[in-house]
Tab-separated table of N, CA and C and ligand atoms in Angstrom:
chain	number	residue	atom	x	y	z
A	202	MET	N	-14.501	43.931	28.910
A	202	MET	CA	-15.551	43.183	29.584
A	202	MET	C	-16.791	44.064	29.779
A	203	LYS	N	-17.955	43.510	29.486
A	203	LYS	CA	-19.202	44.248	29.686
A	203	LYS	C	-19.967	43.665	30.875
A	204	LEU	N	-20.627	44.548	31.581
A	204	LEU	CA	-21.456	44.104	32.707
A	204	LEU	C	-22.899	44.497	32.446
A	205	PHE	N	-23.812	43.566	32.734
A	205	PHE	CA	-25.243	43.808	32.559
A	205	PHE	C	-25.940	43.531	33.880
A	206	LYS	N	-26.747	44.493	34.315
A	206	LYS	CA	-27.406	44.356	35.616
A	206	LYS	C	-28.894	44.086	35.446
A	207	CYS	N	-29.373	43.063	36.151
A	207	CYS	CA	-30.804	42.758	36.154
A	207	CYS	C	-31.510	43.849	36.953
A	208	GLU	N	-32.456	44.519	36.325
A	208	GLU	CA	-33.153	45.612	37.006
A	208	GLU	C	-34.214	45.102	37.977
A	209	VAL	N	-34.461	43.798	37.943
A	209	VAL	CA	-35.432	43.217	38.877
A	209	VAL	C	-34.743	42.838	40.196
A	210	CYS	N	-33.603	42.126	40.092
A	210	CYS	CA	-32.992	41.583	41.319
A	210	CYS	C	-31.551	42.051	41.551
A	211	ASN	N	-31.005	42.885	40.648
A	211	ASN	CA	-29.644	43.428	40.778
A	211	ASN	C	-28.520	42.439	40.469
A	212	TYR	N	-28.849	41.266	39.974
A	212	TYR	CA	-27.800	40.313	39.579
A	212	TYR	C	-26.968	40.936	38.459
A	213	ILE	N	-25.638	40.788	38.546
A	213	ILE	CA	-24.773	41.332	37.499
A	213	ILE	C	-24.181	40.197	36.681
A	214	HIS	N	-24.395	40.273	35.374
A	214	HIS	CA	-23.897	39.279	34.427
A	214	HIS	C	-22.670	39.847	33.727
A	215	THR	N	-21.657	39.014	33.554
A	215	THR	CA	-20.445	39.408	32.841
A	215	THR	C	-20.420	38.716	31.486
A	216	GLY	N	-20.207	39.473	30.408
A	216	GLY	CA	-20.156	38.855	29.085
A	216	GLY	C	-20.285	39.879	27.979
A	217	ASP	N	-20.424	39.390	26.753
A	217	ASP	CA	-20.553	40.283	25.603
A	217	ASP	C	-21.980	40.778	25.433
A	218	ASP	N	-22.925	40.020	25.978
A	218	ASP	CA	-24.336	40.358	25.816
A	218	ASP	C	-25.091	39.946	27.091
A	219	ALA	N	-26.269	40.502	27.278
A	219	ALA	CA	-27.090	40.112	28.420
A	219	ALA	C	-27.543	38.660	28.240
A	220	PRO	N	-27.758	37.947	29.338
A	220	PRO	CA	-28.234	36.554	29.217
A	220	PRO	C	-29.694	36.534	28.752
A	221	ASP	N	-30.123	35.404	28.187
A	221	ASP	CA	-31.510	35.295	27.713
A	221	ASP	C	-32.503	35.473	28.849
A	222	LYS	N	-32.123	34.956	29.997
A	222	LYS	CA	-32.939	35.250	31.185
A	222	LYS	C	-32.032	35.284	32.405
A	223	CYS	N	-32.485	35.993	33.421
A	223	CYS	CA	-31.670	36.151	34.620
A	223	CYS	C	-31.510	34.802	35.324
A	224	PRO	N	-30.242	34.389	35.574
A	224	PRO	CA	-30.039	33.102	36.254
A	224	PRO	C	-30.496	33.110	37.708
A	225	LYS	N	-30.668	34.310	38.244
A	225	LYS	CA	-31.080	34.388	39.658
A	225	LYS	C	-32.601	34.447	39.799
A	226	CYS	N	-33.237	35.358	39.054
A	226	CYS	CA	-34.679	35.551	39.261
A	226	CYS	C	-35.530	35.169	38.049
A	227	GLY	N	-34.892	34.836	36.939
A	227	GLY	CA	-35.656	34.397	35.770
A	227	GLY	C	-36.210	35.519	34.906
A	228	ALA	N	-35.904	36.781	35.252
A	228	ALA	CA	-36.400	37.907	34.444
A	228	ALA	C	-35.854	37.804	33.016
A	229	PRO	N	-36.644	38.275	32.026
A	229	PRO	CA	-36.196	38.188	30.634
A	229	PRO	C	-35.045	39.148	30.325
A	230	LYS	N	-34.399	38.875	29.178
A	230	LYS	CA	-33.236	39.650	28.729
A	230	LYS	C	-33.468	41.160	28.736
A	231	GLU	N	-34.702	41.578	28.382
A	231	GLU	CA	-35.005	43.021	28.300
A	231	GLU	C	-34.855	43.729	29.642
A	232	LYS	N	-34.864	42.960	30.718
A	232	LYS	CA	-34.741	43.573	32.052
A	232	LYS	C	-33.285	43.879	32.412
A	233	PHE	N	-32.356	43.454	31.549
A	233	PHE	CA	-30.942	43.735	31.803
A	233	PHE	C	-30.525	45.044	31.157
A	234	ALA	N	-29.793	45.858	31.910
A	234	ALA	CA	-29.238	47.105	31.388
A	234	ALA	C	-27.717	47.023	31.478
A	235	GLU	N	-27.059	47.441	30.399
A	235	GLU	CA	-25.598	47.434	30.417
A	235	GLU	C	-25.100	48.560	31.311
A	236	LEU	N	-24.141	48.245	32.179
A	236	LEU	CA	-23.561	49.289	33.028
A	236	LEU	C	-22.659	50.172	32.169
A	237	ASN	N	-22.696	51.474	32.425
A	237	ASN	CA	-21.820	52.363	31.663
A	237	ASN	C	-20.371	52.201	32.132
A	238	GLU	N	-19.464	52.906	31.472
A	238	GLU	CA	-18.033	52.716	31.745
A	238	GLU	C	-17.684	53.053	33.185
A	239	GLU	N	-18.270	54.130	33.678
A	239	GLU	CA	-17.963	54.552	35.051
A	239	GLU	C	-18.431	53.501	36.069
A	240	ALA	N	-19.653	53.013	35.874
A	240	ALA	CA	-20.202	52.004	36.795
A	240	ALA	C	-19.398	50.707	36.715
A	241	THR	N	-19.014	50.333	35.490
A	241	THR	CA	-18.219	49.115	35.309
A	241	THR	C	-16.871	49.244	36.005
A	242	THR	N	-16.226	50.395	35.855
A	242	THR	CA	-14.933	50.627	36.492
A	242	THR	C	-15.051	50.517	38.010
A	243	LYS	N	-16.114	51.092	38.562
A	243	LYS	CA	-16.312	51.013	40.024
A	243	LYS	C	-16.423	49.562	40.474
A	244	VAL	N	-17.216	48.784	39.776
A	244	VAL	CA	-17.418	47.381	40.149
A	244	VAL	C	-16.103	46.619	40.050
A	245	VAL	N	-15.419	46.768	38.912
A	245	VAL	CA	-14.191	46.003	38.677
A	245	VAL	C	-13.083	46.449	39.632
A	246	ARG	N	-12.952	47.765	39.770
A	246	ARG	CA	-11.885	48.307	40.614
A	246	ARG	C	-12.047	47.895	42.081
A	247	SER	N	-13.277	47.738	42.553
A	247	SER	CA	-13.497	47.470	43.977
A	247	SER	C	-13.523	45.982	44.326
A	248	GLU	N	-13.503	45.105	43.329
A	248	GLU	CA	-13.615	43.663	43.621
A	248	GLU	C	-12.500	43.158	44.537
A	249	PHE	N	-11.269	43.530	44.217
A	249	PHE	CA	-10.123	43.041	44.994
A	249	PHE	C	-10.211	43.531	46.435
A	250	SER	N	-10.513	44.809	46.573
A	250	SER	CA	-10.605	45.390	47.910
A	250	SER	C	-11.738	44.744	48.714
A	251	ASN	N	-12.879	44.522	48.076
A	251	ASN	CA	-13.999	43.870	48.771
A	251	ASN	C	-13.612	42.469	49.232
A	252	THR	N	-12.869	41.749	48.383
A	252	THR	CA	-12.413	40.400	48.738
A	252	THR	C	-11.488	40.451	49.947
A	253	LEU	N	-10.582	41.431	49.953
A	253	LEU	CA	-9.680	41.584	51.107
A	253	LEU	C	-10.468	41.877	52.378
A	254	HIS	N	-11.471	42.753	52.252
A	254	HIS	CA	-12.304	43.060	53.424
A	254	HIS	C	-12.971	41.795	53.964
A	255	MET	N	-13.478	40.965	53.071
A	255	MET	CA	-14.185	39.756	53.507
A	255	MET	C	-13.218	38.741	54.120
A	256	GLU	N	-12.007	38.645	53.543
A	256	GLU	CA	-11.004	37.747	54.134
A	256	GLU	C	-10.616	38.236	55.522
A	257	LEU	N	-10.401	39.538	55.637
A	257	LEU	CA	-10.034	40.116	56.923
A	257	LEU	C	-11.155	39.896	57.949
A	258	TYR	N	-12.386	40.062	57.503
A	258	TYR	CA	-13.545	39.848	58.387
A	258	TYR	C	-13.510	38.429	58.968
A	259	ASN	N	-13.236	37.445	58.115
A	259	ASN	CA	-13.199	36.051	58.568
A	259	ASN	C	-12.042	35.802	59.534
A	260	VAL	N	-10.881	36.379	59.229
A	260	VAL	CA	-9.730	36.226	60.125
A	260	VAL	C	-10.047	36.845	61.492
A	261	LEU	N	-10.714	37.983	61.476
A	261	LEU	CA	-11.066	38.646	62.740
A	261	LEU	C	-12.051	37.816	63.558
A	262	GLN	N	-12.903	37.061	62.861
A	262	GLN	CA	-13.801	36.138	63.572
A	262	GLN	C	-12.979	35.072	64.284
A	263	GLU	N	-11.912	34.593	63.613
A	263	GLU	CA	-11.016	33.617	64.250
A	263	GLU	C	-10.293	34.239	65.437
A	264	VAL	N	-9.869	35.496	65.286
A	264	VAL	CA	-9.205	36.201	66.389
A	264	VAL	C	-10.136	36.254	67.603
A	265	GLU	N	-11.401	36.569	67.334
A	265	GLU	CA	-12.363	36.647	68.439
A	265	GLU	C	-12.535	35.277	69.116
A	266	ASP	N	-12.592	34.220	68.319
A	266	ASP	CA	-12.736	32.872	68.882
A	266	ASP	C	-11.526	32.506	69.747
A	267	ILE	N	-10.332	32.828	69.253
A	267	ILE	CA	-9.108	32.541	70.021
A	267	ILE	C	-9.110	33.346	71.320
A	268	ALA	N	-9.480	34.622	71.204
A	268	ALA	CA	-9.508	35.490	72.381
A	268	ALA	C	-10.499	34.955	73.425
A	269	GLU	N	-11.646	34.487	72.966
A	269	GLU	CA	-12.639	33.944	73.910
A	269	GLU	C	-12.114	32.690	74.600
A	270	ALA	N	-11.382	31.867	73.860
A	270	ALA	CA	-10.780	30.670	74.470
A	270	ALA	C	-9.762	31.087	75.533
A	271	GLY	N	-9.008	32.145	75.233
A	271	GLY	CA	-8.014	32.640	76.187
A	271	GLY	C	-8.650	33.229	77.435
A	272	ILE	N	-9.759	33.926	77.231
A	272	ILE	CA	-10.480	34.505	78.375
A	272	ILE	C	-11.006	33.382	79.269
A	273	GLU	N	-11.532	32.351	78.635
A	273	GLU	CA	-12.064	31.215	79.392
A	273	GLU	C	-10.946	30.449	80.107
A	274	ASP	N	-9.794	30.362	79.450
A	274	ASP	CA	-8.644	29.655	80.035
A	274	ASP	C	-8.201	30.332	81.333
A	275	ASP	N	-8.207	31.671	81.315
A	275	ASP	CA	-8.019	32.456	82.544
A	275	ASP	C	-6.757	32.080	83.334
A	276	LEU	N	-5.625	32.024	82.634
A	276	LEU	CA	-4.375	31.646	83.310
A	276	LEU	C	-3.956	32.683	84.346
A	277	ASP	N	-3.908	33.933	83.935
A	277	ASP	CA	-3.585	35.003	84.888
A	277	ASP	C	-4.106	36.327	84.337
A	278	PRO	N	-4.158	37.380	85.149
A	278	PRO	CA	-4.763	38.652	84.709
A	278	PRO	C	-4.095	39.257	83.475
A	279	GLY	N	-2.786	39.102	83.335
A	279	GLY	CA	-2.084	39.645	82.161
A	279	GLY	C	-2.574	39.011	80.868
A	280	CYS	N	-2.723	37.709	80.895
A	280	CYS	CA	-3.230	36.997	79.709
A	280	CYS	C	-4.653	37.439	79.386
A	281	VAL	N	-5.491	37.458	80.378
A	281	VAL	CA	-6.901	37.806	80.165
A	281	VAL	C	-7.029	39.228	79.620
A	282	ALA	N	-6.179	40.137	80.099
A	282	ALA	CA	-6.214	41.520	79.598
A	282	ALA	C	-5.916	41.560	78.098
A	283	ILE	N	-4.934	40.783	77.668
A	283	ILE	CA	-4.588	40.728	76.236
A	283	ILE	C	-5.743	40.134	75.427
A	284	PHE	N	-6.298	39.035	75.919
A	284	PHE	CA	-7.394	38.392	75.182
A	284	PHE	C	-8.643	39.284	75.135
A	285	ASN	N	-8.903	39.985	76.206
A	285	ASN	CA	-10.039	40.922	76.194
A	285	ASN	C	-9.829	42.032	75.170
A	286	LYS	N	-8.599	42.544	75.130
A	286	LYS	CA	-8.269	43.612	74.175
A	286	LYS	C	-8.392	43.096	72.735
A	287	ALA	N	-7.891	41.875	72.510
A	287	ALA	CA	-7.955	41.285	71.164
A	287	ALA	C	-9.410	41.113	70.725
A	288	LYS	N	-10.246	40.640	71.641
A	288	LYS	CA	-11.667	40.448	71.321
A	288	LYS	C	-12.324	41.793	70.991
A	289	GLU	N	-12.058	42.786	71.821
A	289	GLU	CA	-12.640	44.119	71.626
A	289	GLU	C	-12.222	44.719	70.270
A	290	GLN	N	-10.943	44.606	69.955
A	290	GLN	CA	-10.442	45.161	68.693
A	290	GLN	C	-10.980	44.395	67.484
A	291	ALA	N	-11.081	43.079	67.620
A	291	ALA	CA	-11.600	42.266	66.502
A	291	ALA	C	-13.054	42.642	66.202
A	292	ILE	N	-13.841	42.819	67.251
A	292	ILE	CA	-15.251	43.198	67.063
A	292	ILE	C	-15.341	44.584	66.433
A	293	PHE	N	-14.508	45.505	66.923
A	293	PHE	CA	-14.501	46.871	66.385
A	293	PHE	C	-14.135	46.890	64.892
A	294	LEU	N	-13.082	46.170	64.538
A	294	LEU	CA	-12.659	46.143	63.133
A	294	LEU	C	-13.715	45.480	62.243
A	295	ARG	N	-14.375	44.446	62.746
A	295	ARG	CA	-15.427	43.819	61.942
A	295	ARG	C	-16.565	44.799	61.685
A	296	LYS	N	-16.905	45.585	62.705
A	296	LYS	CA	-17.961	46.588	62.522
A	296	LYS	C	-17.542	47.648	61.500
A	297	MET	N	-16.264	48.032	61.531
A	297	MET	CA	-15.778	49.006	60.550
A	297	MET	C	-15.874	48.444	59.133
A	298	ILE	N	-15.519	47.172	58.982
A	298	ILE	CA	-15.580	46.530	57.659
A	298	ILE	C	-17.022	46.485	57.154
A	299	VAL	N	-17.934	46.095	58.013
A	299	VAL	CA	-19.359	46.034	57.618
A	299	VAL	C	-19.819	47.417	57.150
A	300	ALA	N	-19.460	48.456	57.912
A	300	ALA	CA	-19.866	49.815	57.551
A	300	ALA	C	-19.277	50.225	56.205
A	301	GLU	N	-18.008	49.900	55.987
A	301	GLU	CA	-17.346	50.272	54.735
A	301	GLU	C	-17.963	49.537	53.540
A	302	LEU	N	-18.234	48.247	53.727
A	302	LEU	CA	-18.830	47.481	52.624
A	302	LEU	C	-20.235	47.991	52.298
A	303	GLU	N	-20.949	48.443	53.315
A	303	GLU	CA	-22.276	49.013	53.053
A	303	GLU	C	-22.150	50.275	52.190
A	304	ILE	N	-21.137	51.077	52.470
A	304	ILE	CA	-20.887	52.271	51.646
A	304	ILE	C	-20.554	51.854	50.213
A	305	HIS	N	-19.705	50.824	50.085
A	305	HIS	CA	-19.352	50.345	48.737
A	305	HIS	C	-20.602	49.957	47.953
A	306	MET	N	-21.499	49.219	48.609
A	306	MET	CA	-22.720	48.773	47.914
A	306	MET	C	-23.567	49.960	47.469
A	307	LYS	N	-23.693	50.946	48.356
A	307	LYS	CA	-24.519	52.110	48.022
A	307	LYS	C	-23.903	52.940	46.905
A	308	LYS	N	-22.566	52.882	46.773
A	308	LYS	CA	-21.876	53.651	45.739
A	308	LYS	C	-21.646	52.830	44.465
A	309	GLY	N	-22.199	51.616	44.440
A	309	GLY	CA	-22.024	50.782	43.254
A	309	GLY	C	-20.656	50.117	43.180
A	310	LYS	N	-19.916	50.152	44.308
A	310	LYS	CA	-18.606	49.483	44.331
A	310	LYS	C	-18.782	48.041	44.782
A	311	TRP	N	-19.620	47.361	44.057
A	311	TRP	CA	-19.971	45.988	44.429
A	311	TRP	C	-20.564	45.343	43.199
A	312	GLY	N	-20.320	44.067	42.951
A	312	GLY	CA	-21.010	43.469	41.823
A	312	GLY	C	-20.402	42.178	41.346
A	313	ALA	N	-19.941	42.162	40.122
A	313	ALA	CA	-19.475	40.936	39.489
A	313	ALA	C	-18.280	40.367	40.232
A	314	GLU	N	-18.215	39.068	40.302
A	314	GLU	CA	-17.056	38.404	40.922
A	314	GLU	C	-16.278	37.707	39.837
B	533	FE2	FE1	-32.749	38.955	38.141
């Protein structure tokens, strides 16, 4: 599989050749550069992990919503302590995921889906 990156908008095309024009920004074919083997490996190798991070991020958003409902329900101090802890941990883990994905993008571990 070959990957071609639009040098105008960073869109990554997957195929045997660059597209005639960028489907995202309309730049002509000449603006596409083929990613070398190392860059391609980084993009391909990190796709699964990035997907897991995004799924986990969404689940953690649900955890936070459940925890907030529990805090509001306020049955007793033991329950509220658990829900507060769950909310705190969910927010912390989401921040860690955002930070990690930002590193992936800067290192080229991001791209074709
Ligand atoms: Fe583009």
